CSV table of C-alpha atoms and ligand atoms in Angstrom, one decimal:
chain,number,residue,atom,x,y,z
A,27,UNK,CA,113.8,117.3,114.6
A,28,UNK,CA,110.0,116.3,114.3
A,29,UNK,CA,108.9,116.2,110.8
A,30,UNK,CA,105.4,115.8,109.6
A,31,UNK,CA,104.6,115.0,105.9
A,32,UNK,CA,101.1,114.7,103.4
A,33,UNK,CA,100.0,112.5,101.1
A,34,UNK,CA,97.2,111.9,98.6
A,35,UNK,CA,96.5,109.7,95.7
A,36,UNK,CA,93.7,108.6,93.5
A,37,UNK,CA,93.0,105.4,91.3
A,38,UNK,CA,90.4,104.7,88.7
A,39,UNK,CA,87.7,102.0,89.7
A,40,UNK,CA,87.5,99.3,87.1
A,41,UNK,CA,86.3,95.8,86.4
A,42,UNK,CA,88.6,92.9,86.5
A,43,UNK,CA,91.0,93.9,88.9
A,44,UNK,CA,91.1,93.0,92.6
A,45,UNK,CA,90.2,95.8,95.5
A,46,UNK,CA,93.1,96.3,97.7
A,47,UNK,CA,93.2,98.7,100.1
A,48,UNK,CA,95.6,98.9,103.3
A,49,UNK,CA,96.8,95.5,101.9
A,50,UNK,CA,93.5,94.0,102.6
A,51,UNK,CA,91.6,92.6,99.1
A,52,UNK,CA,87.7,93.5,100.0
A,53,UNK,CA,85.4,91.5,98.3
A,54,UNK,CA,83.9,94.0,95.3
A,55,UNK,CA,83.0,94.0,91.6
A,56,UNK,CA,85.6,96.8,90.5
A,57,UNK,CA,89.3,96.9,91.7
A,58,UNK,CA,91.9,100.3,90.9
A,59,UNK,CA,93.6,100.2,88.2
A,60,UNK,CA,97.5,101.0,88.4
A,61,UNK,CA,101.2,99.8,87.7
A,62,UNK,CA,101.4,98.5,90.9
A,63,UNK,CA,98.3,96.7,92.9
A,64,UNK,CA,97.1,100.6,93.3
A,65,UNK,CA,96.6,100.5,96.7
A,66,UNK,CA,95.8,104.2,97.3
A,67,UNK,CA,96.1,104.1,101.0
A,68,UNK,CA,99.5,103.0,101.2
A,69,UNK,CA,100.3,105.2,98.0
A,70,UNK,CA,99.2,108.1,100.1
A,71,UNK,CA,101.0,107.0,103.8
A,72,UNK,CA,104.2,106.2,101.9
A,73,UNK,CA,104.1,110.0,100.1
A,74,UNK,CA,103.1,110.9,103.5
A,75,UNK,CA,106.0,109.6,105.4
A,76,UNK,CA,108.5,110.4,102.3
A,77,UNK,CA,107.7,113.9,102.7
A,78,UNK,CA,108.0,113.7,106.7
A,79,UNK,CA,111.7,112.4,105.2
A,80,UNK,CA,112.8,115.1,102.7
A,81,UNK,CA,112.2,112.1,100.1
A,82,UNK,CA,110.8,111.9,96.4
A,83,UNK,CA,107.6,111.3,96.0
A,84,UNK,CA,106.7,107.5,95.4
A,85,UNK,CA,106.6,108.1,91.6
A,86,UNK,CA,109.7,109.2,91.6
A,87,UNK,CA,111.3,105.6,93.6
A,88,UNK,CA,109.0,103.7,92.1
A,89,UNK,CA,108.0,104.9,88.7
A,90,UNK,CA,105.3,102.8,86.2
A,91,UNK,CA,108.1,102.6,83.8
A,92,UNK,CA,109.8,100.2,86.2
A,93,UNK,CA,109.0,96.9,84.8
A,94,UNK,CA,110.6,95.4,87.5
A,95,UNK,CA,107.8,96.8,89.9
A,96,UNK,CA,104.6,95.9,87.6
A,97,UNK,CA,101.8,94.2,90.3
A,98,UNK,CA,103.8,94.9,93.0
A,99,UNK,CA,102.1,94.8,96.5
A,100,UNK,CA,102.1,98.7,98.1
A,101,UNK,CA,102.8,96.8,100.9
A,102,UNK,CA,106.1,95.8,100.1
A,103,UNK,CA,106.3,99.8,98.9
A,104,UNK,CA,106.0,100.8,102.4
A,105,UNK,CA,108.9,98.4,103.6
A,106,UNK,CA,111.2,100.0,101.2
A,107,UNK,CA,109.8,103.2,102.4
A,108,UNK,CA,110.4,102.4,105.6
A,109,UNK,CA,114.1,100.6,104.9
A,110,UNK,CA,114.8,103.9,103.7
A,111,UNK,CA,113.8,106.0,106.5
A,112,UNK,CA,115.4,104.1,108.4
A,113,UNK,CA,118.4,104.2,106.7
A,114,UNK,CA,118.9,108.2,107.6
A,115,UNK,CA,118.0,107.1,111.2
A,116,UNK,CA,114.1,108.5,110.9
A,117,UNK,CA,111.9,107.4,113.1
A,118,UNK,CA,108.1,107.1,112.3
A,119,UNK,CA,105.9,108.5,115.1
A,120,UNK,CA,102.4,107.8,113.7
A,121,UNK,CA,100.2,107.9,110.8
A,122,UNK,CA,96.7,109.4,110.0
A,123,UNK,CA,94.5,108.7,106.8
A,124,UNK,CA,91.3,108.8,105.3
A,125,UNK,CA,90.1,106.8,102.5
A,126,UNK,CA,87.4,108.8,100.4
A,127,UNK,CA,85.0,106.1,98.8
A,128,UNK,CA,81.2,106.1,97.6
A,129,UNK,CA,81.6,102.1,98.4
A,130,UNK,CA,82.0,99.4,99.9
A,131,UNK,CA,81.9,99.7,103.4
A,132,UNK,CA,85.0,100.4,104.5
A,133,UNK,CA,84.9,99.7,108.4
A,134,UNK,CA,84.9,95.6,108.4
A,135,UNK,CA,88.2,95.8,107.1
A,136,UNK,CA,89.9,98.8,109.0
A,137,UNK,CA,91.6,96.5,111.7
A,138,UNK,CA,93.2,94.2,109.3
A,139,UNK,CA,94.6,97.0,107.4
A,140,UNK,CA,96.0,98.7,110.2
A,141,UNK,CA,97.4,95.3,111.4
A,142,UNK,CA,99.0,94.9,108.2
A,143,UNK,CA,100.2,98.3,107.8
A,144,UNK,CA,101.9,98.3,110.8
A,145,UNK,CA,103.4,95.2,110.0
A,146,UNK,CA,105.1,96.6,106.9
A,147,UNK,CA,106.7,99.6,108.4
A,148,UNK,CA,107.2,97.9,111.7
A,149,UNK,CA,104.6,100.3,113.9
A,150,UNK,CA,102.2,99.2,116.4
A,151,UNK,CA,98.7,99.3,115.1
A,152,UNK,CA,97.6,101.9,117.7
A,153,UNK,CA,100.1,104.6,115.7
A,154,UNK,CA,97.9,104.1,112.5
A,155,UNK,CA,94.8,106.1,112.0
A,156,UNK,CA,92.3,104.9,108.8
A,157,UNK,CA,89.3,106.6,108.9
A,158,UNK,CA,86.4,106.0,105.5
A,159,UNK,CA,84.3,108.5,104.7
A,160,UNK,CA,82.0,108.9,101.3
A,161,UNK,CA,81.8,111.9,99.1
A,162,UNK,CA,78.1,112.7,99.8
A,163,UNK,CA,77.5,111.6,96.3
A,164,UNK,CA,79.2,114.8,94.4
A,165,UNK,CA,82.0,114.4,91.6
A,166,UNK,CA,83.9,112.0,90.3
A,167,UNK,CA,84.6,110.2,94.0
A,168,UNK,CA,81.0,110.4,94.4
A,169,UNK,CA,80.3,108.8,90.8
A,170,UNK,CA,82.5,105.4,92.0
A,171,UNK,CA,84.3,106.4,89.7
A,172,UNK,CA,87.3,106.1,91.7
A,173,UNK,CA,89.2,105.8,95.6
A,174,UNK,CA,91.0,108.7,96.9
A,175,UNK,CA,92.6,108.9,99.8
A,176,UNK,CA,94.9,111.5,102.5
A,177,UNK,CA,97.5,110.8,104.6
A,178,UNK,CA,99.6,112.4,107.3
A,179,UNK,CA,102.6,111.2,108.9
A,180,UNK,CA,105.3,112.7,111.4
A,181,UNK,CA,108.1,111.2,112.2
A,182,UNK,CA,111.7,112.3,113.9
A,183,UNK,CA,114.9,112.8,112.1
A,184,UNK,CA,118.4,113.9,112.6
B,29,LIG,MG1,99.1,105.5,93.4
């Protein structure tokens, strides 16, 4: 059967940490702070695609009381997602995101994440949507004070 699955996270913006998003690091004076490298987009396509799967969310595989997981790359999150989906024969159709951010400019660095995303769950680029959009200013999102962002994935299952 054809599943489809959503996803959303959020991460705090703060100094002294790197900005990765879709695996990419973009040049910027506040990173998101997290367990792992907090890499929101991938956070939200792998709760995306687990709930395509009939999964647990991703705090629930990879909890931030798992020492063993502190700093990991979200990239190598989505090829354990994927290794698992594909270990009950699932197979990923596409995926669709946005990322919610007041800055930077997102669009420079859209290729390169889809590139890199698709590398990790084994998915031609063209199957990835990333779109950016701001928050016209309002709330917390709008503040800077974090990165938000959606996801949607369907995939087919037995
Ligand atoms: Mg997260």
């Amino acid at each position: 059967m054809t599943c489809s699955g959503i996803g959303y996270d959020v991460h705090r913006l703060v100094a002294d940490r790197p900005l990765v998003l879709g695996g990419v690091e973009i040049p910027h004076p506040l990173g998101l702070d997290g367990h792992s490298d907090a890499d929101v987009l991938c956070h939200a396509i792998a709760d995306a695609l687990l709930g395509a799967a009939g999964e647990p969310d991703i705090g629930h595989l990879f909890p931030n009381t798992d020492q063993s997981i502190r700093g990991i790359s979200s990239l190598e999150i989505l090829r354990r997602v994927r290794a698992l989906l594909a270990s009950k024969s699932a197979a990923i159709h596409n995926i669709d995101s946005t990322l919610i951010a007041e800055e930077p400019k997102m669009s420079p660095h859209l290729a390169l994440m889809k590139e890199r995303i698709g590398a990790a769950l084994e998915l031609p680029p063209q199957r990835i949507g990333i779109k950016a959009t701001t928050n016209e200013s309002m709330g917390f999102l709008g503040r800077g004070e974090g990165i938000a962002a959606l996801a949607t994935a369907t995939l087919d299952r037995p």
